[in-house]
CSV table of C-alpha atoms in Angstrom, one decimal:
chain,number,residue,atom,x,y,z
A,1,UNK,CA,79.3,-9.8,-46.9
A,2,UNK,CA,76.8,-9.5,-50.4
A,3,UNK,CA,73.8,-7.1,-49.1
A,4,UNK,CA,70.9,-7.9,-50.7
A,5,UNK,CA,69.9,-4.1,-51.7
A,6,UNK,CA,65.7,-5.5,-53.8
A,7,UNK,CA,62.9,-4.2,-52.4
A,8,UNK,CA,60.8,-6.0,-50.1
A,9,UNK,CA,57.5,-6.8,-50.2
A,10,UNK,CA,54.0,-6.0,-48.9
A,11,UNK,CA,54.9,-2.8,-47.5
A,12,UNK,CA,53.1,-0.6,-50.4
A,13,UNK,CA,49.7,-0.7,-49.2
A,14,UNK,CA,46.8,-1.8,-52.5
A,15,UNK,CA,45.7,0.9,-54.7
A,16,UNK,CA,41.9,1.1,-54.4
A,17,UNK,CA,40.2,1.0,-56.7
A,18,UNK,CA,36.8,1.0,-55.9
A,19,UNK,CA,34.6,4.2,-53.8
A,20,UNK,CA,35.5,2.5,-50.0
A,21,UNK,CA,31.6,2.1,-48.5
A,22,UNK,CA,31.9,4.8,-45.3
A,23,UNK,CA,32.9,7.1,-48.0
A,24,UNK,CA,29.4,6.0,-50.0
A,25,UNK,CA,27.5,6.2,-47.0
A,26,UNK,CA,28.2,9.6,-47.3
A,27,UNK,CA,25.5,10.2,-50.5
A,28,UNK,CA,22.8,7.3,-48.9
A,29,UNK,CA,19.9,7.8,-47.1
A,30,UNK,CA,19.6,5.8,-43.7
A,31,UNK,CA,17.3,2.7,-42.9
A,32,UNK,CA,15.9,3.8,-39.6
A,33,UNK,CA,14.2,2.7,-36.2
A,34,UNK,CA,11.2,4.4,-35.0
A,35,UNK,CA,12.1,5.8,-32.1
A,36,UNK,CA,12.1,2.8,-28.9
A,37,UNK,CA,11.4,2.2,-24.8
A,38,UNK,CA,12.7,0.2,-23.2
A,39,UNK,CA,9.9,0.9,-20.1
A,40,UNK,CA,7.0,0.5,-22.9
A,41,UNK,CA,5.6,-3.8,-20.8
A,42,UNK,CA,2.6,-5.3,-22.2
A,43,UNK,CA,-0.1,-3.4,-19.4
A,44,UNK,CA,-2.2,-6.2,-18.4
A,45,UNK,CA,-3.9,-4.9,-16.3
A,46,UNK,CA,-4.7,-2.2,-18.2
A,47,UNK,CA,-5.9,-4.4,-21.1
A,48,UNK,CA,-7.8,-6.6,-18.7
A,49,UNK,CA,-10.4,-4.1,-17.1
A,50,UNK,CA,-12.8,-2.6,-17.8
A,51,UNK,CA,-13.4,0.5,-18.4
A,52,UNK,CA,-16.8,2.6,-17.1
A,53,UNK,CA,-17.5,6.0,-18.0
A,54,UNK,CA,-17.9,8.3,-16.2
A,55,UNK,CA,-19.1,12.3,-15.3
A,56,UNK,CA,-18.8,14.7,-12.8
A,57,UNK,CA,-15.7,12.5,-11.9
A,58,UNK,CA,-17.0,10.9,-9.4
A,59,UNK,CA,-18.5,7.7,-9.1
A,60,UNK,CA,-19.7,5.9,-6.0
A,61,UNK,CA,-19.7,2.9,-4.8
A,62,UNK,CA,-23.7,2.2,-3.0
A,63,UNK,CA,-23.5,-1.8,-0.4
A,64,UNK,CA,-26.0,-2.2,1.7
A,65,UNK,CA,-25.3,-1.9,5.2
A,66,UNK,CA,-21.7,-3.8,6.8
A,67,UNK,CA,-22.4,-4.4,10.4
A,68,UNK,CA,-19.2,-5.4,10.7
A,69,UNK,CA,-16.8,-3.1,11.5
A,70,UNK,CA,-12.9,-2.5,12.5
A,71,UNK,CA,-11.1,-4.9,10.1
A,72,UNK,CA,-8.5,-2.9,9.1
A,73,UNK,CA,-4.7,-3.5,10.4
A,74,UNK,CA,-3.0,-1.8,12.7
A,75,UNK,CA,-0.1,0.8,12.5
A,76,UNK,CA,3.6,1.1,15.3
A,77,UNK,CA,6.2,2.9,15.5
A,78,UNK,CA,9.7,1.1,15.9
A,79,UNK,CA,12.8,2.9,18.6
A,80,UNK,CA,15.7,0.3,18.7
A,81,UNK,CA,14.9,-2.8,19.6
A,82,UNK,CA,11.5,-1.8,21.0
A,83,UNK,CA,7.8,-1.3,19.0
A,84,UNK,CA,4.6,0.9,20.3
A,85,UNK,CA,1.5,0.8,18.5
A,86,UNK,CA,0.3,4.1,17.7
A,87,UNK,CA,-2.8,5.3,19.6
A,88,UNK,CA,-4.9,6.3,16.4
A,89,UNK,CA,-3.9,2.7,15.2
A,90,UNK,CA,-5.8,0.9,17.9
A,91,UNK,CA,-9.2,2.3,16.1
A,92,UNK,CA,-9.0,-0.3,13.7
A,93,UNK,CA,-9.6,-2.4,16.5
A,94,UNK,CA,-14.1,-3.6,16.0
A,95,UNK,CA,-14.3,-2.7,19.6
A,96,UNK,CA,-12.7,0.9,19.5
A,97,UNK,CA,-13.7,1.5,15.0
A,98,UNK,CA,-15.0,5.5,15.2
A,99,UNK,CA,-13.4,6.5,19.1
A,100,UNK,CA,-11.2,9.1,18.1
A,101,UNK,CA,-10.4,10.2,22.3
A,102,UNK,CA,-6.5,10.5,21.4
A,103,UNK,CA,-6.2,10.7,24.9
A,104,UNK,CA,-8.8,7.8,26.8
A,105,UNK,CA,-6.8,6.0,23.0
A,106,UNK,CA,-2.3,7.1,24.0
A,107,UNK,CA,-3.9,5.3,28.3
A,108,UNK,CA,-4.5,2.7,25.9
A,109,UNK,CA,-1.2,2.6,24.2
A,110,UNK,CA,0.5,3.2,26.4
A,111,UNK,CA,-0.6,0.0,28.8
A,112,UNK,CA,0.1,-2.6,25.4
A,113,UNK,CA,3.3,-4.9,26.9
A,114,UNK,CA,6.0,-5.7,24.0
A,115,UNK,CA,7.1,-9.6,24.4
A,116,UNK,CA,9.8,-10.6,21.9
A,117,UNK,CA,9.3,-14.2,20.6
A,118,UNK,CA,11.2,-17.0,19.1
A,119,UNK,CA,10.6,-19.7,15.8
A,120,UNK,CA,8.5,-22.1,17.4
A,121,UNK,CA,7.1,-20.4,20.1
A,122,UNK,CA,4.0,-21.9,21.0
A,123,UNK,CA,2.3,-17.8,22.2
A,124,UNK,CA,-1.4,-19.5,23.2
A,125,UNK,CA,-2.5,-22.7,24.0
A,126,UNK,CA,-6.3,-23.2,22.8
A,127,UNK,CA,-8.3,-24.2,26.1
A,128,UNK,CA,-6.2,-22.7,27.6
A,129,UNK,CA,-8.1,-19.3,30.0
A,130,UNK,CA,-7.7,-15.8,26.7
A,131,UNK,CA,-7.4,-12.5,28.9
A,132,UNK,CA,-5.2,-10.9,26.5
A,133,UNK,CA,-5.4,-8.4,23.1
A,134,UNK,CA,-2.5,-9.1,21.4
A,135,UNK,CA,-0.8,-7.2,18.2
A,136,UNK,CA,1.5,-8.3,15.7
A,137,UNK,CA,4.7,-5.1,15.9
A,138,UNK,CA,6.9,-7.6,13.1
A,139,UNK,CA,7.2,-11.8,11.7
A,140,UNK,CA,4.3,-14.7,10.7
A,141,UNK,CA,2.3,-16.6,13.5
A,142,UNK,CA,0.4,-19.9,12.4
A,143,UNK,CA,-3.2,-20.6,14.2
A,144,UNK,CA,-3.8,-24.2,13.9
A,145,UNK,CA,-6.3,-26.0,16.0
A,146,UNK,CA,-9.0,-29.7,16.2
A,147,UNK,CA,-10.6,-31.0,13.2
A,148,UNK,CA,-14.0,-33.2,13.2
A,149,UNK,CA,-12.0,-35.7,12.9
A,150,UNK,CA,-8.9,-34.9,16.0
A,151,UNK,CA,-7.0,-34.2,14.0
A,152,UNK,CA,-5.0,-30.8,13.6
A,153,UNK,CA,-6.1,-28.5,11.0
A,154,UNK,CA,-4.5,-25.2,10.3
A,155,UNK,CA,-6.4,-22.0,10.4
A,156,UNK,CA,-4.9,-19.6,9.2
A,157,UNK,CA,-1.0,-18.0,8.8
A,158,UNK,CA,-0.2,-14.1,10.8
A,159,UNK,CA,1.3,-11.4,10.6
A,160,UNK,CA,2.2,-7.8,10.7
A,161,UNK,CA,-0.6,-5.4,11.6
A,162,UNK,CA,-2.6,-8.3,12.6
A,163,UNK,CA,-4.5,-9.9,15.8
A,164,UNK,CA,-6.2,-11.5,18.0
A,165,UNK,CA,-8.2,-12.4,20.4
A,166,UNK,CA,-9.6,-9.4,20.4
A,167,UNK,CA,-13.0,-10.9,22.5
A,168,UNK,CA,-11.0,-11.5,25.4
A,169,UNK,CA,-10.8,-7.2,26.0
A,170,UNK,CA,-14.6,-7.4,27.2
A,171,UNK,CA,-15.5,-11.9,28.4
A,172,UNK,CA,-14.0,-12.9,31.5
A,173,UNK,CA,-15.1,-17.1,30.9
A,174,UNK,CA,-13.1,-15.8,27.1
A,175,UNK,CA,-11.1,-19.5,25.5
A,176,UNK,CA,-8.6,-19.7,23.1
A,177,UNK,CA,-10.1,-22.2,20.1
A,178,UNK,CA,-6.9,-22.5,18.6
A,179,UNK,CA,-3.3,-22.6,19.2
A,180,UNK,CA,-0.5,-20.2,17.9
A,181,UNK,CA,3.3,-20.8,16.6
A,182,UNK,CA,5.6,-18.6,15.7
A,183,UNK,CA,6.7,-19.2,12.0
A,184,UNK,CA,9.2,-16.8,12.5
A,185,UNK,CA,10.5,-15.1,15.5
A,186,UNK,CA,9.3,-11.3,15.8
A,187,UNK,CA,7.6,-8.4,18.1
A,188,UNK,CA,4.3,-8.9,19.4
A,189,UNK,CA,2.6,-6.3,21.8
A,190,UNK,CA,-0.2,-7.3,24.3
A,191,UNK,CA,-3.4,-5.6,26.3
A,192,UNK,CA,-4.5,-7.4,29.2
A,193,UNK,CA,-8.1,-7.4,30.0
A,194,UNK,CA,-6.9,-6.4,33.2
A,195,UNK,CA,-5.2,-2.4,32.2
A,196,UNK,CA,-8.2,-2.2,29.7
A,197,UNK,CA,-10.6,-2.4,32.3
A,198,UNK,CA,-8.7,-0.1,33.9
A,199,UNK,CA,-9.1,3.1,31.6
A,200,UNK,CA,-12.4,2.1,31.2
A,201,UNK,CA,-13.3,2.5,34.4
A,202,UNK,CA,-11.9,6.3,34.7
A,203,UNK,CA,-13.0,7.7,30.3
A,204,UNK,CA,-17.3,7.4,30.5
A,205,UNK,CA,-16.6,8.5,27.1
A,206,UNK,CA,-15.4,4.2,26.3
A,207,UNK,CA,-17.9,3.0,28.3
A,208,UNK,CA,-20.7,4.8,26.1
A,209,UNK,CA,-19.0,4.4,22.4
A,210,UNK,CA,-18.6,0.0,23.9
A,211,UNK,CA,-22.4,0.0,25.0
A,212,UNK,CA,-22.9,1.0,21.1
A,213,UNK,CA,-20.3,-1.2,20.1
A,214,UNK,CA,-23.1,-3.7,21.8
A,215,UNK,CA,-26.5,-2.0,19.5
A,216,UNK,CA,-24.3,-2.7,16.8
A,217,UNK,CA,-22.9,-6.2,17.0
A,218,UNK,CA,-26.4,-8.2,18.7
A,219,UNK,CA,-28.5,-7.1,14.8
A,220,UNK,CA,-28.8,-10.1,12.7
A,221,UNK,CA,-26.4,-9.9,9.7
A,222,UNK,CA,-25.7,-12.6,6.3
A,223,UNK,CA,-22.5,-14.3,6.4
A,224,UNK,CA,-21.0,-11.6,4.8
A,225,UNK,CA,-22.0,-9.1,7.9
A,226,UNK,CA,-24.4,-7.3,6.0
A,227,UNK,CA,-27.7,-6.6,7.8
A,228,UNK,CA,-30.0,-9.2,7.1
A,229,UNK,CA,-32.9,-9.2,4.7
A,230,UNK,CA,-35.6,-10.6,7.2
A,231,UNK,CA,-37.4,-13.8,5.2
A,232,UNK,CA,-39.7,-16.6,5.9
A,233,UNK,CA,-39.5,-20.2,3.5
A,234,UNK,CA,-40.6,-23.7,4.3
A,235,UNK,CA,-43.8,-22.5,5.6
A,236,UNK,CA,-47.1,-24.1,5.0
A,237,UNK,CA,-50.7,-22.4,5.1
A,238,UNK,CA,-51.2,-18.6,6.8
A,239,UNK,CA,-48.0,-18.0,8.2
A,240,UNK,CA,-47.9,-14.9,8.8
A,241,UNK,CA,-44.5,-13.6,6.5
A,242,UNK,CA,-42.4,-11.2,8.3
A,243,UNK,CA,-41.8,-7.4,7.1
A,244,UNK,CA,-37.9,-6.4,4.6
A,245,UNK,CA,-36.2,-3.7,3.9
A,246,UNK,CA,-33.4,-3.1,2.6
A,247,UNK,CA,-30.7,-0.5,4.3
A,248,UNK,CA,-27.9,1.4,2.4
A,249,UNK,CA,-24.4,2.4,3.7
A,250,UNK,CA,-24.7,5.7,4.2
A,251,UNK,CA,-21.8,7.3,3.5
A,252,UNK,CA,-21.1,5.2,0.4
A,253,UNK,CA,-17.2,5.4,-0.8
A,254,UNK,CA,-16.6,7.5,-3.5
A,255,UNK,CA,-13.8,7.6,-6.2
A,256,UNK,CA,-12.8,11.2,-8.5
A,257,UNK,CA,-10.7,10.8,-11.1
A,258,UNK,CA,-7.1,10.7,-10.5
A,259,UNK,CA,-4.8,12.4,-13.0
A,260,UNK,CA,-1.4,12.0,-14.5
A,261,UNK,CA,-0.2,15.0,-16.6
A,262,UNK,CA,2.1,16.2,-18.1
A,263,UNK,CA,4.2,19.2,-21.2
A,264,UNK,CA,5.8,18.2,-23.7
A,265,UNK,CA,8.0,21.5,-25.4
A,266,UNK,CA,9.7,20.5,-29.1
A,267,UNK,CA,11.9,23.4,-30.7
A,268,UNK,CA,10.1,24.5,-34.5
A,269,UNK,CA,13.5,24.7,-36.1
A,270,UNK,CA,13.5,20.8,-34.5
A,271,UNK,CA,9.9,20.2,-36.0
A,272,UNK,CA,10.8,22.5,-39.3
A,273,UNK,CA,13.2,20.8,-40.9
A,274,UNK,CA,14.4,17.4,-39.7
A,275,UNK,CA,10.5,16.4,-39.5
A,276,UNK,CA,11.8,13.0,-42.0
A,277,UNK,CA,11.0,10.4,-43.4
A,278,UNK,CA,9.3,10.6,-39.2
A,279,UNK,CA,7.4,13.5,-37.8
A,280,UNK,CA,9.1,14.4,-34.9
A,281,UNK,CA,6.3,15.7,-33.5
A,282,UNK,CA,4.6,12.8,-33.3
A,283,UNK,CA,7.3,10.1,-32.3
A,284,UNK,CA,7.6,12.1,-28.8
A,285,UNK,CA,3.9,12.5,-27.9
A,286,UNK,CA,4.0,8.3,-29.0
A,287,UNK,CA,6.6,7.9,-25.8
A,288,UNK,CA,5.4,11.0,-23.8
A,289,UNK,CA,1.8,8.4,-24.4
A,290,UNK,CA,3.3,5.4,-23.5
A,291,UNK,CA,4.7,6.6,-20.6
A,292,UNK,CA,1.4,8.1,-19.2
A,293,UNK,CA,0.4,4.8,-19.3
A,294,UNK,CA,3.0,3.2,-17.8
A,295,UNK,CA,2.1,5.5,-14.6
A,296,UNK,CA,-1.3,5.2,-14.7
A,297,UNK,CA,-1.3,0.8,-14.3
A,298,UNK,CA,1.7,1.8,-11.7
A,299,UNK,CA,-1.4,4.6,-9.4
A,300,UNK,CA,-3.7,1.3,-10.0
A,301,UNK,CA,-1.3,-1.2,-8.3
A,302,UNK,CA,0.1,1.4,-6.2
A,303,UNK,CA,-1.7,4.8,-5.3
A,304,UNK,CA,-2.7,4.7,-1.5
A,305,UNK,CA,-6.2,5.6,-2.2
A,306,UNK,CA,-8.2,3.9,-4.4
A,307,UNK,CA,-4.7,1.3,-5.6
A,308,UNK,CA,-5.8,-2.5,-6.1
A,309,UNK,CA,-2.8,-3.5,-3.0
A,310,UNK,CA,-3.6,-0.8,-0.6
A,311,UNK,CA,-7.2,-0.5,-1.0
A,312,UNK,CA,-7.9,-4.6,-1.1
A,313,UNK,CA,-10.6,-5.7,1.8
A,314,UNK,CA,-7.7,-6.7,4.6
A,315,UNK,CA,-10.4,-10.1,5.1
A,316,UNK,CA,-8.9,-11.1,1.7
A,317,UNK,CA,-5.2,-10.8,2.3
A,318,UNK,CA,-3.3,-14.3,3.3
A,319,UNK,CA,-0.2,-15.3,3.8
A,320,UNK,CA,1.8,-18.0,2.4
A,321,UNK,CA,2.2,-20.9,5.0
A,322,UNK,CA,5.2,-21.9,4.1
A,323,UNK,CA,6.7,-18.4,1.7
A,324,UNK,CA,7.2,-19.8,-1.6
A,325,UNK,CA,4.6,-20.0,-3.2
A,326,UNK,CA,2.6,-22.8,-4.0
A,327,UNK,CA,-1.0,-24.8,-5.0
A,328,UNK,CA,-2.4,-24.7,-2.1
A,329,UNK,CA,-1.4,-21.2,-2.2
A,330,UNK,CA,-3.5,-20.3,-5.0
A,331,UNK,CA,-5.9,-22.3,-4.4
A,332,UNK,CA,-6.8,-21.0,-0.8
A,333,UNK,CA,-6.6,-17.3,-3.1
A,334,UNK,CA,-8.7,-18.4,-5.6
A,335,UNK,CA,-11.7,-19.9,-3.4
A,336,UNK,CA,-11.5,-16.6,-1.8
A,337,UNK,CA,-14.8,-15.2,-5.1
A,338,UNK,CA,-16.5,-16.7,-7.2
A,339,UNK,CA,-15.7,-15.9,-11.2
A,340,UNK,CA,-12.0,-15.3,-10.6
A,341,UNK,CA,-10.9,-13.4,-14.6
A,342,UNK,CA,-7.3,-13.5,-13.4
A,343,UNK,CA,-4.5,-12.8,-11.1
A,344,UNK,CA,-1.7,-10.4,-11.9
A,345,UNK,CA,2.1,-10.6,-10.2
A,346,UNK,CA,5.0,-9.4,-11.0
A,347,UNK,CA,7.6,-12.0,-13.7
A,348,UNK,CA,9.4,-12.5,-11.0
A,349,UNK,CA,7.0,-13.9,-8.4
A,350,UNK,CA,5.8,-16.0,-11.4
A,351,UNK,CA,8.7,-17.9,-11.8
A,352,UNK,CA,8.2,-17.9,-8.5
A,353,UNK,CA,5.3,-20.2,-8.7
A,354,UNK,CA,6.6,-22.0,-11.4
A,355,UNK,CA,9.5,-23.0,-9.6
A,356,UNK,CA,7.2,-23.3,-6.7
A,357,UNK,CA,4.3,-25.9,-8.2
A,358,UNK,CA,8.2,-27.7,-10.5
A,359,UNK,CA,8.7,-29.2,-6.5
A,360,UNK,CA,5.3,-30.8,-7.1
A,361,UNK,CA,6.3,-32.4,-9.6
A,362,UNK,CA,3.0,-30.1,-11.4
A,363,UNK,CA,2.9,-27.4,-13.8
A,364,UNK,CA,0.6,-24.5,-14.7
A,365,UNK,CA,-1.6,-25.0,-17.4
A,366,UNK,CA,-2.4,-22.2,-20.3
A,367,UNK,CA,-5.4,-20.8,-21.6
A,368,UNK,CA,-5.4,-17.7,-24.3
A,369,UNK,CA,-6.3,-14.7,-24.0
A,370,UNK,CA,-6.3,-12.4,-26.1
A,371,UNK,CA,-4.1,-14.3,-29.4
A,372,UNK,CA,-1.6,-15.4,-26.7
A,373,UNK,CA,-0.8,-17.5,-24.5
A,374,UNK,CA,0.0,-17.1,-21.1
A,375,UNK,CA,-0.1,-19.4,-18.0
A,376,UNK,CA,-3.0,-20.2,-15.5
A,377,UNK,CA,-3.9,-22.0,-13.6
A,378,UNK,CA,-7.1,-24.0,-13.1
A,379,UNK,CA,-8.1,-22.0,-16.2
A,380,UNK,CA,-8.1,-18.3,-14.6
A,381,UNK,CA,-4.9,-16.9,-16.2
A,382,UNK,CA,-1.6,-15.7,-14.6
A,383,UNK,CA,-0.4,-12.2,-16.2
A,384,UNK,CA,2.3,-10.5,-15.5
A,385,UNK,CA,2.8,-7.0,-14.0
A,386,UNK,CA,6.7,-5.2,-12.9
A,387,UNK,CA,4.3,-3.1,-11.2
A,388,UNK,CA,3.6,-5.3,-8.2
A,389,UNK,CA,6.9,-4.3,-5.4
A,390,UNK,CA,9.1,-6.7,-4.7
A,391,UNK,CA,10.3,-6.1,-1.3
A,392,UNK,CA,14.3,-6.2,-0.2
A,393,UNK,CA,13.4,-9.4,1.7
A,394,UNK,CA,12.4,-10.2,-2.2
A,395,UNK,CA,8.8,-10.6,-1.2
A,396,UNK,CA,6.1,-9.4,-3.3
A,397,UNK,CA,2.1,-9.9,-3.9
A,398,UNK,CA,0.1,-11.8,-5.6
A,399,UNK,CA,-4.2,-10.6,-6.9
A,400,UNK,CA,-6.9,-12.3,-7.4
A,401,UNK,CA,-9.8,-9.8,-9.2
A,402,UNK,CA,-12.9,-10.5,-10.2
A,403,UNK,CA,-14.4,-7.7,-12.6
A,404,UNK,CA,-16.9,-5.6,-14.3
A,405,UNK,CA,-19.5,-3.8,-13.0
A,406,UNK,CA,-21.9,-6.7,-13.9
A,407,UNK,CA,-20.3,-9.6,-12.1
A,408,UNK,CA,-19.8,-6.6,-9.1
A,409,UNK,CA,-16.3,-6.6,-9.4
A,410,UNK,CA,-14.0,-3.7,-10.3
A,411,UNK,CA,-13.7,-1.9,-12.5
A,412,UNK,CA,-11.2,1.5,-14.4
A,413,UNK,CA,-12.7,4.2,-14.2
A,414,UNK,CA,-12.0,7.7,-16.9
A,415,UNK,CA,-13.5,9.4,-18.6
A,416,UNK,CA,-14.1,10.1,-22.4
A,417,UNK,CA,-14.9,12.9,-25.2
A,418,UNK,CA,-12.5,15.2,-23.6
A,419,UNK,CA,-11.3,18.4,-25.7
A,420,UNK,CA,-8.1,17.6,-28.1
A,421,UNK,CA,-9.0,13.9,-27.1
A,422,UNK,CA,-5.7,12.3,-28.8
A,423,UNK,CA,-7.3,8.4,-27.5
A,424,UNK,CA,-10.3,7.8,-25.0
A,425,UNK,CA,-9.7,9.3,-22.0
A,426,UNK,CA,-5.8,10.9,-22.7
A,427,UNK,CA,-6.2,15.0,-24.8
A,428,UNK,CA,-3.4,16.8,-25.9
A,429,UNK,CA,-3.6,20.0,-25.8
A,430,UNK,CA,-1.3,22.4,-27.5
A,431,UNK,CA,-0.4,25.7,-25.1
A,432,UNK,CA,1.5,27.9,-28.1
A,433,UNK,CA,4.9,29.1,-28.3
A,434,UNK,CA,7.3,30.9,-25.9
A,435,UNK,CA,9.5,33.5,-27.0
A,436,UNK,CA,12.3,31.0,-27.2
A,437,UNK,CA,10.3,28.7,-30.1
A,438,UNK,CA,9.3,26.1,-28.5
A,439,UNK,CA,5.7,24.8,-28.7
A,440,UNK,CA,4.0,23.5,-25.6
A,441,UNK,CA,1.6,20.8,-25.5
A,442,UNK,CA,-0.7,19.9,-22.4
A,443,UNK,CA,-1.4,15.8,-21.7
A,444,UNK,CA,-2.9,14.9,-19.9
A,445,UNK,CA,-5.5,11.5,-18.7
A,446,UNK,CA,-7.1,11.2,-16.0
A,447,UNK,CA,-7.8,7.3,-14.1
A,448,UNK,CA,-8.6,5.5,-11.9
A,449,UNK,CA,-10.4,2.1,-9.8
A,450,UNK,CA,-13.7,1.2,-8.0
A,451,UNK,CA,-14.0,-1.7,-5.9
A,452,UNK,CA,-17.4,-2.3,-6.1
A,453,UNK,CA,-17.6,-5.0,-3.4
A,454,UNK,CA,-14.6,-6.0,-1.0
A,455,UNK,CA,-14.5,-9.5,-1.8
A,456,UNK,CA,-13.3,-8.3,-5.9
A,457,UNK,CA,-9.7,-8.6,-5.6
A,458,UNK,CA,-7.7,-11.2,-2.9
A,459,UNK,CA,-4.1,-10.0,-2.3
A,460,UNK,CA,-1.6,-13.6,-1.4
A,461,UNK,CA,0.8,-11.3,0.6
A,462,UNK,CA,4.7,-12.2,1.3
A,463,UNK,CA,5.3,-14.3,-1.4
A,464,UNK,CA,9.1,-15.0,-1.2
A,465,UNK,CA,10.5,-15.7,-4.4
A,466,UNK,CA,14.0,-15.6,-3.9
A,467,UNK,CA,13.5,-19.4,-3.0
A,468,UNK,CA,15.1,-22.3,-4.9
A,469,UNK,CA,14.0,-25.8,-3.7
A,470,UNK,CA,16.9,-28.8,-4.5
């Protein structure tokens, strides 16, 4: 047997003939980006709101006296399958607004009877005697009536916290003017006229309150519920003119500026030795300011004291008729106010708008807003805002608003000219060095939002964003 002793070809590594890139990088200056941040969004709300200088830290909204009261939503507590109305929440009823006798309110709440309903069940029939107040704890109920031409017309859709039949508690001759049908399964609580009168007969304080309410209700009002200004029109000759004056609210609402703050800390060693080619303190501050602005927009939407979702008038809240947003729903939201400046919706809700409109063979148009093309409906831009919540049931809300003091709309409130102001309404104050050689800066911004008249903001609630038309 012959053994081949020749050396194997390819086992010896090739000799390097130039400097490797890995070694060369030790001598090179790396081209780098500024620090990036995923939290930054377009913040359309901050860009679109007119900002009003607020001296003294508060803004008072003076309005004409409004005679209509009690248009809030009622809240409930749940214990297993049992729902109970919170006694103080009955103060949201027009009859009981301002009544604070907890013992009497508890007696009324205890007489509310739970009723569970099924999809498609008729809860009240048009023309039938009305002798109960219905409080919706959970579910959706559609109300319909007969139109001028004998056809059925849809009035509205009610949901959690709404109610109907309030007049039935006092009017013995009341009859239902509509038919209420359950669109989903749910639960409501009913209060009969007999039970209400049983409590009334033993509560003098409630009787006095209802007498005062009746006197207020008899005062002449315009279609907005404001105290009417007497006047005469179309008369001839020496007609005696009525005297008039404009009555104001005695306790107007004041919006105090809210605050967002943080303390930025930078070690002096970092600022001294690692300050090129980028200023470390400047980059830290830039990203901190971005985060504060994101929180500011979140608060303008969600804060319970002044946020737009929580402070929108309950009469300006409407429900979708079928769940997903449709052109009809958007038109209903749009027609609730004059001069709507823009819609505001979560990006997923905007996608749902596109799907819903496409199923109708319609596609929203586009308009130019600040040099950027955005979707629009009826010429009104639909702007994205990811601060609007999306529930676990995959529902969200769409806002429509008019803006500006001159239009009696929504305005942003801020204070400029602050000490050590870094941006309008935002200050950065040096707080000194500590024993660990850490420099501290106090970063503060002051802001709020005011709704000048109730119809400045409307909300389309419970918008289903997970529906996919087939």
